[in-house]
Amino acid sequence: MSRLVILDARLVDGSGELGRGDVVVEDGRIAALGEGVGAGVQADRTVLAGGRTLTPALIDLHAHLREPGQEVKEDLASGLAAAAAGGFGTVVSMANTSPVVDEPGLVADLVAKADALRVGGRGAARLRPAASLSHGLRGQALTDFAALQAAGAVMITDDGIPVADGRLMRSACEYARDLGLVVQTHSEDPSLRGDGVMNEGIVSQELGLPGNPTAAEAVMVARDCEVALLTGARVHIAHVSCKRAMQVIEHYKALGAPVTCEVTPHHLTLTDEALRSFDPVFKVAPPLRTADDVAYLRDAVRRGVVDSIGTDHAPHTRAEKELDLGSAPFGLPNIEVALPLLYTRLVLAGELGETDLLRLLQDGPAEVMGWPAPRLEVGAPADLVLIDLEDERAVEPERFRSKAKFSPWAGERLRGWPWLTLIDGEVAFEAPEAVV
Amino acid sequence: MATVQIEVPTSARERKRNLLDFADWTADEIGALFDTADVMAQVLTRTIKKVPALQGFTVGTLFFEDSTRTRLSFERAARAQSADVISFASGGSSLSKGESLKDTLRTIDQMQADLYVVRHACAGVPHQIARWTEASVVNAGDGRRSHPTQALLDAYTFRGRFPGFDGFAGKRLAIVGDVMHSRVARSNVELWRKLGGEVVLCGPPPLLPPDVAPGVARTHRLEEALEGAHAVMALRLQRERMASPLLPSATEYVARYQVTETALELAHPDALVMHPGPLNRDIEIASEVADGPRSVIEAQVAAGVPIRMAVLYTLLVGKR
Ligand SMILES: [Zn+2]
């Protein structure tokens, strides 16, 4: 039996503040928690939390881990280590790899490889892979959802490429509903999006960069919501970036459509003004929008319209991001800074409550997937994160576990850094400062 | 005639200055640059069309997008001042060769050029390169964004047509055509306004969306744009735009937006007609206008070398 004791933590989960206390972890589960329960307990490891915040490990329903085939950008080992360093205990990986994860064998390989990474405390979050909706992301033929689900896929998505064909989207939702699978959509109308590399607006016209209008997103969100309404399937709209798309979602939620939605850390904190630097690090899809859109997304978060925060962690090589803006790929790495970024920019700024933020990274994604809400309670899996809310530290991309060692927030001083992450009761990450 | 003061600089890399757009240029500095171009134009009328002003300097032309005309104009401008020239031409993305833009630049930068002239199909590349090198950078056209030496030679040509020119205030430039995709339009708007002139933009709605150049007058009616204009610039309409979701047809465009003698009757009596080239004759501009008395298209071409000489001179050895 392995035992780990955490002494004197501030305990918080989706049910609220649980006061200060100790947690005893045995064989991957919480064996005891409460004031004084850890005193005098013999353990393989004792962590002096010193009043830091202990909460269930975070859940990310949207990360690009690039395996198989794009290991030059990221692989399971680096990506899941990065996730653990970011406080995430569970990650849903996207299927737009090379080859695309469109066959049960590929799903099973990913699960087996990720499970092996967690053996021996090498430091990796749990992987729950997504599989693609269409073969090869070509948007033509459906994959075999039942077989993919049996192999371990928890979500169906062509993320990275919008599903242009409405009939294909409908069939996917009909199958997904029957199997109880969530369909996640990358909702952008390809023809309206065109060759846009940034938000279409005053800034794109001034910079002479091809623009991608919010209408491209809103119109596809509307179609996807209609298909959800038509089929009854659970549709999760990924990375909502703009006011118009969010308003469409609100409209359909009010109608009772089985639709949930996600926003990303970058769409909550950056605007299209960042492109004035002509730095392709800021090239993402959907694009960074205006300050007006950011304000609306934050408001939607506060009003409970947003179900989850997903990182859309999308690592690339530095060389790929040192191309011109037309040639550079879409996406930025952020899984290691998501929590401190949002804690600092939203919670410390007084825009969002701390427990509201955690809800969007714990209970919210769990509800989207139909998983049990993660709780600090006896018998629960010991997927936990200890967060230091006081220590202020600069973002240092060179210290990232991710292979993508660059960041839009490099040098920015943030608070709310994960201090220790446990997966299955094993230490998957500890800040250098935590090692005693 | 003004004289060019030739001084011996310590190192161009230490006194780096760029021409990426006109953001950090004042109207006075641009006026001085025009005066320098007048001197350079004189040099080019001599029997020996060469001065030693940039002897010992190296100018690198980095053309990631093909444009023989612009490249030759810059190279002539460099050689006429005795600078050495190195040329780099590359089509397509450098990543296809497994190399980033920054890698490409670093390799070229080993040659220690003092100034790079950069052309790229994507906006922002000259800015990126300026971040990565100690050398000065001149934007020779980046995507839809900016083409500052073209705008300079356009304004210089306009200025040169009026003896005793009293400035751009009250002078109106009408830019007609595919404004959205045009770096020439964006640069001319920026420069003309900086110099105190007025601009009116005109084109079909899909090629002149409301977000382009906020605060600048615009119309989708050619007659409104031309009324009282002192200069009319017809933009090249790319052939691929004519049969696309953007426009009904070339016929429709010609009927509504071609700059014709009839339409020009509304313009100022002394109005000049400009075109950045190359011409699509009888598409955006009627042949009789292009070849007519108002046309300064040949003067624009002739202004290219002296303006670029003045730019290179000003950035490398001129006083700030
Ligand atoms: Zn996506």
Short mmCIF file of C-alpha atoms in Angstrom, two decimals, chain A residues 195 200-202 204-211 277-280 318-327, chain B residues 93-95 99-103 120 122-125 127-128 131-132 143-145 180 186 209 211-212 214:
data_model
loop_
_atom_site.label_atom_id
_atom_site.label_comp_id
_atom_site.label_asym_id
_atom_site.label_seq_id
_atom_site.Cartn_x
_atom_site.Cartn_y
_atom_site.Cartn_z
CA ASP A 195 -8.22 32.59 -46.31
CA GLU A 200 -11.96 40.65 -39.90
CA GLY A 201 -12.37 44.23 -38.82
CA ILE A 202 -10.69 47.58 -38.61
CA SER A 204 -7.24 43.43 -40.25
CA GLN A 205 -8.05 46.03 -42.88
CA GLU A 206 -5.41 48.35 -41.52
CA LEU A 207 -2.81 45.61 -41.36
CA GLY A 208 -3.70 44.33 -44.82
CA LEU A 209 -4.15 40.79 -43.50
CA PRO A 210 -6.98 38.60 -44.83
CA GLY A 211 -9.84 38.68 -42.33
CA SER A 277 3.05 42.81 -33.81
CA PHE A 278 2.78 40.56 -36.90
CA ASP A 279 3.84 37.73 -34.59
CA PRO A 280 2.30 34.43 -35.78
CA ARG A 318 9.15 27.51 -33.07
CA ALA A 319 10.20 27.43 -36.73
CA GLU A 320 6.58 27.09 -37.81
CA LYS A 321 5.73 30.20 -35.82
CA GLU A 322 8.67 32.10 -37.33
CA LEU A 323 7.09 32.07 -40.75
CA ASP A 324 4.96 34.77 -42.33
CA LEU A 325 1.41 35.08 -41.00
CA GLY A 326 -0.05 33.48 -44.10
CA SER A 327 2.08 30.33 -43.87
CA SER B 93 7.02 29.43 -48.39
CA SER B 94 10.46 28.85 -46.97
CA LEU B 95 8.99 26.11 -44.77
CA GLU B 99 13.39 26.37 -42.95
CA SER B 100 11.66 29.18 -41.11
CA LEU B 101 11.65 32.73 -42.37
CA LYS B 102 13.90 33.61 -39.47
CA ASP B 103 16.37 30.86 -40.43
CA HIS B 120 6.65 39.40 -49.61
CA CYS B 122 2.12 38.39 -46.83
CA ALA B 123 1.64 41.56 -44.80
CA GLY B 124 4.04 42.08 -41.91
CA VAL B 125 7.10 40.22 -43.18
CA HIS B 127 8.31 44.10 -39.76
CA GLN B 128 9.27 40.58 -38.74
CA ARG B 131 12.99 42.57 -35.61
CA TRP B 132 15.48 39.90 -36.56
CA GLY B 143 0.80 41.60 -49.05
CA ARG B 144 -2.10 43.99 -49.05
CA ARG B 145 -0.52 46.21 -46.47
CA MET B 180 -9.31 46.05 -50.25
CA ARG B 186 -3.24 51.70 -48.21
CA PRO B 209 -15.69 47.25 -47.34
CA ASP B 211 -13.72 48.72 -42.32
CA VAL B 212 -11.07 49.85 -44.81
CA PRO B 214 -11.85 54.40 -41.22
#
